[in-house]
Amino acid sequence: MDRKEICGDNESRPKLMAAHAEEFMTLEITRIVEDTMTQTFKHMFGQDVRVSTSVRGESEDESKFICTSISLSHGDLLTDFAFNFDPLLLSQAAAGVYSATEIGQPFILEDLGCEITNIVCSKVKAYLNAQGHELEMEIPYVDRTAYSPDKPGVDATHLNFMYNGTGSVNKIGISVGFMVLKQVANGGWA
């Protein structure tokens, strides 16, 4: 393989660089989400949550998951996130922070899911803004309709986390999906 095949020619080089920049950004966001999620559960809740190939466990019914959404945006850049928390995992995490009476109230787990979403996406925002973007972040919200941020024609990156501790509840997890979109000339997103 020669230099031209690796780097492209003068005409194709900007497209090649842009494609790799978006791929690199996705890899970095993935790393930040993985690190922040595991560290947040470890330090805030004393829970061992690790990256997994599957989020399926004891809560097989996706409709029971607590789903939160958030977007980071500026100009032609939009990053959408969808977090799907197993309520058993949030209950277990909440036990170290809230009383049993408080945990029994549905909004407590939703609030906790939104807080975790905020922590993770704040780290992503800080990283991207340090790279020269000027992203603004929405307030995370409970989204009862979405399980994934997928848009037609655009693939999302999906990450799964599972509780890795001991005890009776050990097959519970979190699914995080995100996509980085650029606005194209016709006003759509790609």
C-alpha atoms as a PDB file:
ATOM      1  CA  MET A   1       0.000   0.000   0.000  1.00  0.00           C
ATOM      2  CA  ASP A   2       1.466   3.356  -0.932  1.00  0.00           C
ATOM      3  CA  ARG A   3       1.083   6.777   0.680  1.00  0.00           C
ATOM      4  CA  LYS A   4      -1.674   7.824  -1.731  1.00  0.00           C
ATOM      5  CA  GLU A   5      -3.804   4.789  -0.805  1.00  0.00           C
ATOM      6  CA  ILE A   6      -3.400   5.504   2.917  1.00  0.00           C
ATOM      7  CA  CYS A   7      -3.693   9.306   2.897  1.00  0.00           C
ATOM      8  CA  GLY A   8      -5.720   9.874  -0.238  1.00  0.00           C
ATOM      9  CA  ASP A   9      -4.964  12.469  -2.844  1.00  0.00           C
ATOM     10  CA  ASN A  10      -5.339  16.239  -2.464  1.00  0.00           C
ATOM     11  CA  GLU A  11      -8.963  16.059  -3.552  1.00  0.00           C
ATOM     12  CA  SER A  12     -10.075  13.185  -1.276  1.00  0.00           C
ATOM     13  CA  ARG A  13      -7.925  14.013   1.774  1.00  0.00           C
ATOM     14  CA  PRO A  14     -10.400  16.459   3.432  1.00  0.00           C
ATOM     15  CA  LYS A  15     -13.220  13.894   3.184  1.00  0.00           C
ATOM     16  CA  LEU A  16     -10.940  11.159   4.518  1.00  0.00           C
ATOM     17  CA  MET A  17      -9.840  13.354   7.444  1.00  0.00           C
ATOM     18  CA  ALA A  18     -13.443  14.331   8.224  1.00  0.00           C
ATOM     19  CA  ALA A  19     -14.553  10.680   8.219  1.00  0.00           C
ATOM     20  CA  HIS A  20     -11.761   9.719  10.595  1.00  0.00           C
ATOM     21  CA  ALA A  21     -12.392  12.757  12.816  1.00  0.00           C
ATOM     22  CA  GLU A  22     -16.012  11.672  13.330  1.00  0.00           C
ATOM     23  CA  GLU A  23     -14.890   8.083  13.973  1.00  0.00           C
ATOM     24  CA  PHE A  24     -12.291   9.297  16.479  1.00  0.00           C
ATOM     25  CA  MET A  25     -14.910  11.510  18.185  1.00  0.00           C
ATOM     26  CA  THR A  26     -17.248   8.520  18.536  1.00  0.00           C
ATOM     27  CA  LEU A  27     -14.435   6.398  20.008  1.00  0.00           C
ATOM     28  CA  GLU A  28     -13.543   9.126  22.503  1.00  0.00           C
ATOM     29  CA  ILE A  29     -17.179   9.626  23.523  1.00  0.00           C
ATOM     30  CA  THR A  30     -17.450   5.848  23.997  1.00  0.00           C
ATOM     31  CA  ARG A  31     -14.376   5.858  26.242  1.00  0.00           C
ATOM     32  CA  ILE A  32     -15.691   8.790  28.295  1.00  0.00           C
ATOM     33  CA  VAL A  33     -19.149   7.205  28.733  1.00  0.00           C
ATOM     34  CA  GLU A  34     -17.600   3.879  29.777  1.00  0.00           C
ATOM     35  CA  ASP A  35     -15.171   5.455  32.245  1.00  0.00           C
ATOM     36  CA  THR A  36     -17.680   7.889  33.724  1.00  0.00           C
ATOM     37  CA  MET A  37     -20.460   5.317  34.106  1.00  0.00           C
ATOM     38  CA  THR A  38     -18.258   2.800  35.906  1.00  0.00           C
ATOM     39  CA  GLN A  39     -16.628   5.453  38.106  1.00  0.00           C
ATOM     40  CA  THR A  40     -19.958   7.097  38.999  1.00  0.00           C
ATOM     41  CA  PHE A  41     -21.456   3.804  40.189  1.00  0.00           C
ATOM     42  CA  LYS A  42     -18.263   2.887  42.022  1.00  0.00           C
ATOM     43  CA  HIS A  43     -17.693   6.170  43.851  1.00  0.00           C
ATOM     44  CA  MET A  44     -21.247   7.441  44.394  1.00  0.00           C
ATOM     45  CA  PHE A  45     -23.034   4.178  45.091  1.00  0.00           C
ATOM     46  CA  GLY A  46     -20.340   1.609  45.884  1.00  0.00           C
ATOM     47  CA  GLN A  47     -21.593  -0.515  42.978  1.00  0.00           C
ATOM     48  CA  ASP A  48     -19.382  -2.450  40.572  1.00  0.00           C
ATOM     49  CA  VAL A  49     -20.817  -1.792  37.108  1.00  0.00           C
ATOM     50  CA  ARG A  50     -18.801  -2.900  34.093  1.00  0.00           C
ATOM     51  CA  VAL A  51     -19.005  -2.737  30.322  1.00  0.00           C
ATOM     52  CA  SER A  52     -20.885  -5.765  28.986  1.00  0.00           C
ATOM     53  CA  THR A  53     -21.900  -7.268  25.673  1.00  0.00           C
ATOM     54  CA  SER A  54     -25.500  -7.488  26.885  1.00  0.00           C
ATOM     55  CA  VAL A  55     -27.791  -5.477  29.141  1.00  0.00           C
ATOM     56  CA  ARG A  56     -30.354  -8.246  29.489  1.00  0.00           C
ATOM     57  CA  GLY A  57     -30.792  -9.708  32.895  1.00  0.00           C
ATOM     58  CA  GLU A  58     -33.604 -10.017  35.393  1.00  0.00           C
ATOM     59  CA  SER A  59     -35.640  -7.141  33.936  1.00  0.00           C
ATOM     60  CA  GLU A  60     -36.307  -8.586  30.495  1.00  0.00           C
ATOM     61  CA  ASP A  61     -39.194  -6.216  29.807  1.00  0.00           C
ATOM     62  CA  GLU A  62     -37.797  -3.010  28.247  1.00  0.00           C
ATOM     63  CA  SER A  63     -41.021  -1.192  29.165  1.00  0.00           C
ATOM     64  CA  LYS A  64     -39.953  -1.363  32.810  1.00  0.00           C
ATOM     65  CA  PHE A  65     -36.631   0.352  32.125  1.00  0.00           C
ATOM     66  CA  ILE A  66     -36.275   3.980  33.198  1.00  0.00           C
ATOM     67  CA  CYS A  67     -35.308   5.837  30.052  1.00  0.00           C
ATOM     68  CA  THR A  68     -33.644   9.244  30.053  1.00  0.00           C
ATOM     69  CA  SER A  69     -32.635  11.391  27.105  1.00  0.00           C
ATOM     70  CA  ILE A  70     -30.413  14.393  26.569  1.00  0.00           C
ATOM     71  CA  SER A  71     -28.877  16.303  23.662  1.00  0.00           C
ATOM     72  CA  LEU A  72     -25.701  18.302  23.299  1.00  0.00           C
ATOM     73  CA  SER A  73     -25.696  20.736  20.391  1.00  0.00           C
ATOM     74  CA  HIS A  74     -24.125  23.750  18.762  1.00  0.00           C
ATOM     75  CA  GLY A  75     -24.408  24.898  15.185  1.00  0.00           C
ATOM     76  CA  ASP A  76     -24.178  21.919  12.861  1.00  0.00           C
ATOM     77  CA  LEU A  77     -23.217  19.376  15.554  1.00  0.00           C
ATOM     78  CA  LEU A  78     -25.814  17.387  17.507  1.00  0.00           C
ATOM     79  CA  THR A  79     -25.139  14.513  19.899  1.00  0.00           C
ATOM     80  CA  ASP A  80     -28.216  12.632  21.139  1.00  0.00           C
ATOM     81  CA  PHE A  81     -28.094  10.221  24.078  1.00  0.00           C
ATOM     82  CA  ALA A  82     -30.632   7.685  25.359  1.00  0.00           C
ATOM     83  CA  PHE A  83     -29.957   5.949  28.698  1.00  0.00           C
ATOM     84  CA  ASN A  84     -32.009   2.916  29.672  1.00  0.00           C
ATOM     85  CA  PHE A  85     -31.665   1.932  33.329  1.00  0.00           C
ATOM     86  CA  ASP A  86     -32.846  -1.312  34.819  1.00  0.00           C
ATOM     87  CA  PRO A  87     -34.993  -0.173  37.780  1.00  0.00           C
ATOM     88  CA  LEU A  88     -33.500  -2.934  39.941  1.00  0.00           C
ATOM     89  CA  LEU A  89     -30.031  -1.462  39.457  1.00  0.00           C
ATOM     90  CA  LEU A  90     -31.237   2.061  40.266  1.00  0.00           C
ATOM     91  CA  SER A  91     -33.052   0.770  43.372  1.00  0.00           C
ATOM     92  CA  GLN A  92     -29.909  -0.950  44.533  1.00  0.00           C
ATOM     93  CA  ALA A  93     -27.844   2.199  43.935  1.00  0.00           C
ATOM     94  CA  ALA A  94     -30.462   4.404  45.583  1.00  0.00           C
ATOM     95  CA  ALA A  95     -30.403   2.272  48.749  1.00  0.00           C
ATOM     96  CA  GLY A  96     -27.106   3.881  49.712  1.00  0.00           C
ATOM     97  CA  VAL A  97     -28.453   7.410  49.245  1.00  0.00           C
ATOM     98  CA  TYR A  98     -32.199   7.377  50.021  1.00  0.00           C
ATOM     99  CA  SER A  99     -34.406   5.879  52.711  1.00  0.00           C
ATOM    100  CA  ALA A 100     -36.576   2.854  51.894  1.00  0.00           C
ATOM    101  CA  THR A 101     -39.672   5.090  51.933  1.00  0.00           C
ATOM    102  CA  GLU A 102     -38.133   7.473  49.405  1.00  0.00           C
ATOM    103  CA  ILE A 103     -36.999   4.640  47.096  1.00  0.00           C
ATOM    104  CA  GLY A 104     -40.608   3.435  46.930  1.00  0.00           C
ATOM    105  CA  GLN A 105     -41.630   6.672  45.201  1.00  0.00           C
ATOM    106  CA  PRO A 106     -41.347   6.305  41.405  1.00  0.00           C
ATOM    107  CA  PHE A 107     -39.867   9.734  40.791  1.00  0.00           C
ATOM    108  CA  ILE A 108     -36.818   8.950  42.967  1.00  0.00           C
ATOM    109  CA  LEU A 109     -35.497   6.374  40.508  1.00  0.00           C
ATOM    110  CA  GLU A 110     -36.284   8.676  37.592  1.00  0.00           C
ATOM    111  CA  ASP A 111     -34.427  11.500  39.346  1.00  0.00           C
ATOM    112  CA  LEU A 112     -31.453   9.222  39.962  1.00  0.00           C
ATOM    113  CA  GLY A 113     -31.418   8.151  36.305  1.00  0.00           C
ATOM    114  CA  CYS A 114     -31.458  11.791  35.208  1.00  0.00           C
ATOM    115  CA  GLU A 115     -28.631  12.630  37.618  1.00  0.00           C
ATOM    116  CA  ILE A 116     -26.435   9.829  36.271  1.00  0.00           C
ATOM    117  CA  THR A 117     -27.253  10.942  32.722  1.00  0.00           C
ATOM    118  CA  ASN A 118     -26.264  14.496  33.646  1.00  0.00           C
ATOM    119  CA  ILE A 119     -22.944  13.382  35.174  1.00  0.00           C
ATOM    120  CA  VAL A 120     -21.976  11.266  32.169  1.00  0.00           C
ATOM    121  CA  CYS A 121     -22.998  13.812  29.536  1.00  0.00           C
ATOM    122  CA  SER A 122     -21.345  16.690  31.407  1.00  0.00           C
ATOM    123  CA  LYS A 123     -18.045  14.806  31.022  1.00  0.00           C
ATOM    124  CA  VAL A 124     -18.708  14.294  27.304  1.00  0.00           C
ATOM    125  CA  LYS A 125     -19.554  17.988  26.903  1.00  0.00           C
ATOM    126  CA  ALA A 126     -16.381  19.067  28.732  1.00  0.00           C
ATOM    127  CA  TYR A 127     -14.258  16.851  26.488  1.00  0.00           C
ATOM    128  CA  LEU A 128     -15.866  18.035  23.238  1.00  0.00           C
ATOM    129  CA  ASN A 129     -15.706  21.686  24.264  1.00  0.00           C
ATOM    130  CA  ALA A 130     -12.003  21.249  25.080  1.00  0.00           C
ATOM    131  CA  GLN A 131     -11.651  20.086  21.452  1.00  0.00           C
ATOM    132  CA  GLY A 132     -12.958  23.441  20.209  1.00  0.00           C
ATOM    133  CA  HIS A 133     -16.715  22.876  20.132  1.00  0.00           C
ATOM    134  CA  GLU A 134     -19.107  25.148  21.982  1.00  0.00           C
ATOM    135  CA  LEU A 135     -21.778  22.634  22.865  1.00  0.00           C
ATOM    136  CA  GLU A 136     -24.723  23.396  25.079  1.00  0.00           C
ATOM    137  CA  MET A 137     -26.431  20.637  27.029  1.00  0.00           C
ATOM    138  CA  GLU A 138     -30.133  20.198  27.701  1.00  0.00           C
ATOM    139  CA  ILE A 139     -31.422  19.176  31.086  1.00  0.00           C
ATOM    140  CA  PRO A 140     -31.875  15.385  31.058  1.00  0.00           C
ATOM    141  CA  TYR A 141     -35.473  14.210  31.041  1.00  0.00           C
ATOM    142  CA  VAL A 142     -37.397  10.976  31.444  1.00  0.00           C
ATOM    143  CA  ASP A 143     -38.388   9.740  28.003  1.00  0.00           C
ATOM    144  CA  ARG A 144     -41.148   7.156  28.129  1.00  0.00           C
ATOM    145  CA  THR A 145     -41.216   6.632  24.358  1.00  0.00           C
ATOM    146  CA  ALA A 146     -37.606   6.038  23.311  1.00  0.00           C
ATOM    147  CA  TYR A 147     -35.296   3.123  23.873  1.00  0.00           C
ATOM    148  CA  SER A 148     -32.638   4.259  21.401  1.00  0.00           C
ATOM    149  CA  PRO A 149     -31.628   7.540  19.794  1.00  0.00           C
ATOM    150  CA  ASP A 150     -31.667   5.916  16.314  1.00  0.00           C
ATOM    151  CA  LYS A 151     -32.766   8.098  13.440  1.00  0.00           C
ATOM    152  CA  PRO A 152     -33.536   6.688   9.979  1.00  0.00           C
ATOM    153  CA  GLY A 153     -30.322   6.280   8.002  1.00  0.00           C
ATOM    154  CA  VAL A 154     -28.025   7.013  10.972  1.00  0.00           C
ATOM    155  CA  ASP A 155     -26.473   4.331  13.150  1.00  0.00           C
ATOM    156  CA  ALA A 156     -26.212   4.854  16.880  1.00  0.00           C
ATOM    157  CA  THR A 157     -23.407   3.572  19.060  1.00  0.00           C
ATOM    158  CA  HIS A 158     -24.721   1.255  21.760  1.00  0.00           C
ATOM    159  CA  LEU A 159     -22.974   0.494  25.040  1.00  0.00           C
ATOM    160  CA  ASN A 160     -24.107  -1.924  27.717  1.00  0.00           C
ATOM    161  CA  PHE A 161     -23.194  -2.115  31.384  1.00  0.00           C
ATOM    162  CA  MET A 162     -23.983  -4.848  33.891  1.00  0.00           C
ATOM    163  CA  TYR A 163     -23.828  -4.957  37.668  1.00  0.00           C
ATOM    164  CA  ASN A 164     -20.833  -7.086  38.560  1.00  0.00           C
ATOM    165  CA  GLY A 165     -21.216  -7.329  42.318  1.00  0.00           C
ATOM    166  CA  THR A 166     -22.399 -10.044  44.618  1.00  0.00           C
ATOM    167  CA  GLY A 167     -25.805 -10.535  46.102  1.00  0.00           C
ATOM    168  CA  SER A 168     -29.218 -11.571  44.944  1.00  0.00           C
ATOM    169  CA  VAL A 169     -29.449  -8.947  42.216  1.00  0.00           C
ATOM    170  CA  ASN A 170     -26.501  -9.430  39.903  1.00  0.00           C
ATOM    171  CA  LYS A 171     -27.912  -9.608  36.380  1.00  0.00           C
ATOM    172  CA  ILE A 172     -29.093  -6.051  35.981  1.00  0.00           C
ATOM    173  CA  GLY A 173     -27.780  -3.309  33.783  1.00  0.00           C
ATOM    174  CA  ILE A 174     -27.849  -0.144  31.757  1.00  0.00           C
ATOM    175  CA  SER A 175     -27.919   0.446  28.027  1.00  0.00           C
ATOM    176  CA  VAL A 176     -26.610   3.719  26.597  1.00  0.00           C
ATOM    177  CA  GLY A 177     -27.081   4.678  22.977  1.00  0.00           C
ATOM    178  CA  PHE A 178     -25.706   7.790  21.356  1.00  0.00           C
ATOM    179  CA  MET A 179     -25.111   9.263  17.940  1.00  0.00           C
ATOM    180  CA  VAL A 180     -23.102  12.174  16.673  1.00  0.00           C
ATOM    181  CA  LEU A 181     -24.820  13.978  13.825  1.00  0.00           C
ATOM    182  CA  LYS A 182     -23.679  16.707  11.471  1.00  0.00           C
ATOM    183  CA  GLN A 183     -26.207  18.922   9.730  1.00  0.00           C
ATOM    184  CA  VAL A 184     -26.011  18.603   5.959  1.00  0.00           C
ATOM    185  CA  ALA A 185     -26.727  21.139   3.234  1.00  0.00           C
ATOM    186  CA  ASN A 186     -30.406  20.220   2.824  1.00  0.00           C
ATOM    187  CA  GLY A 187     -31.055  20.866   6.531  1.00  0.00           C
ATOM    188  CA  GLY A 188     -31.200  17.173   7.424  1.00  0.00           C
ATOM    189  CA  TRP A 189     -28.842  15.270   9.707  1.00  0.00           C
ATOM    190  CA  ALA A 190     -26.263  12.652   8.757  1.00  0.00           C
END
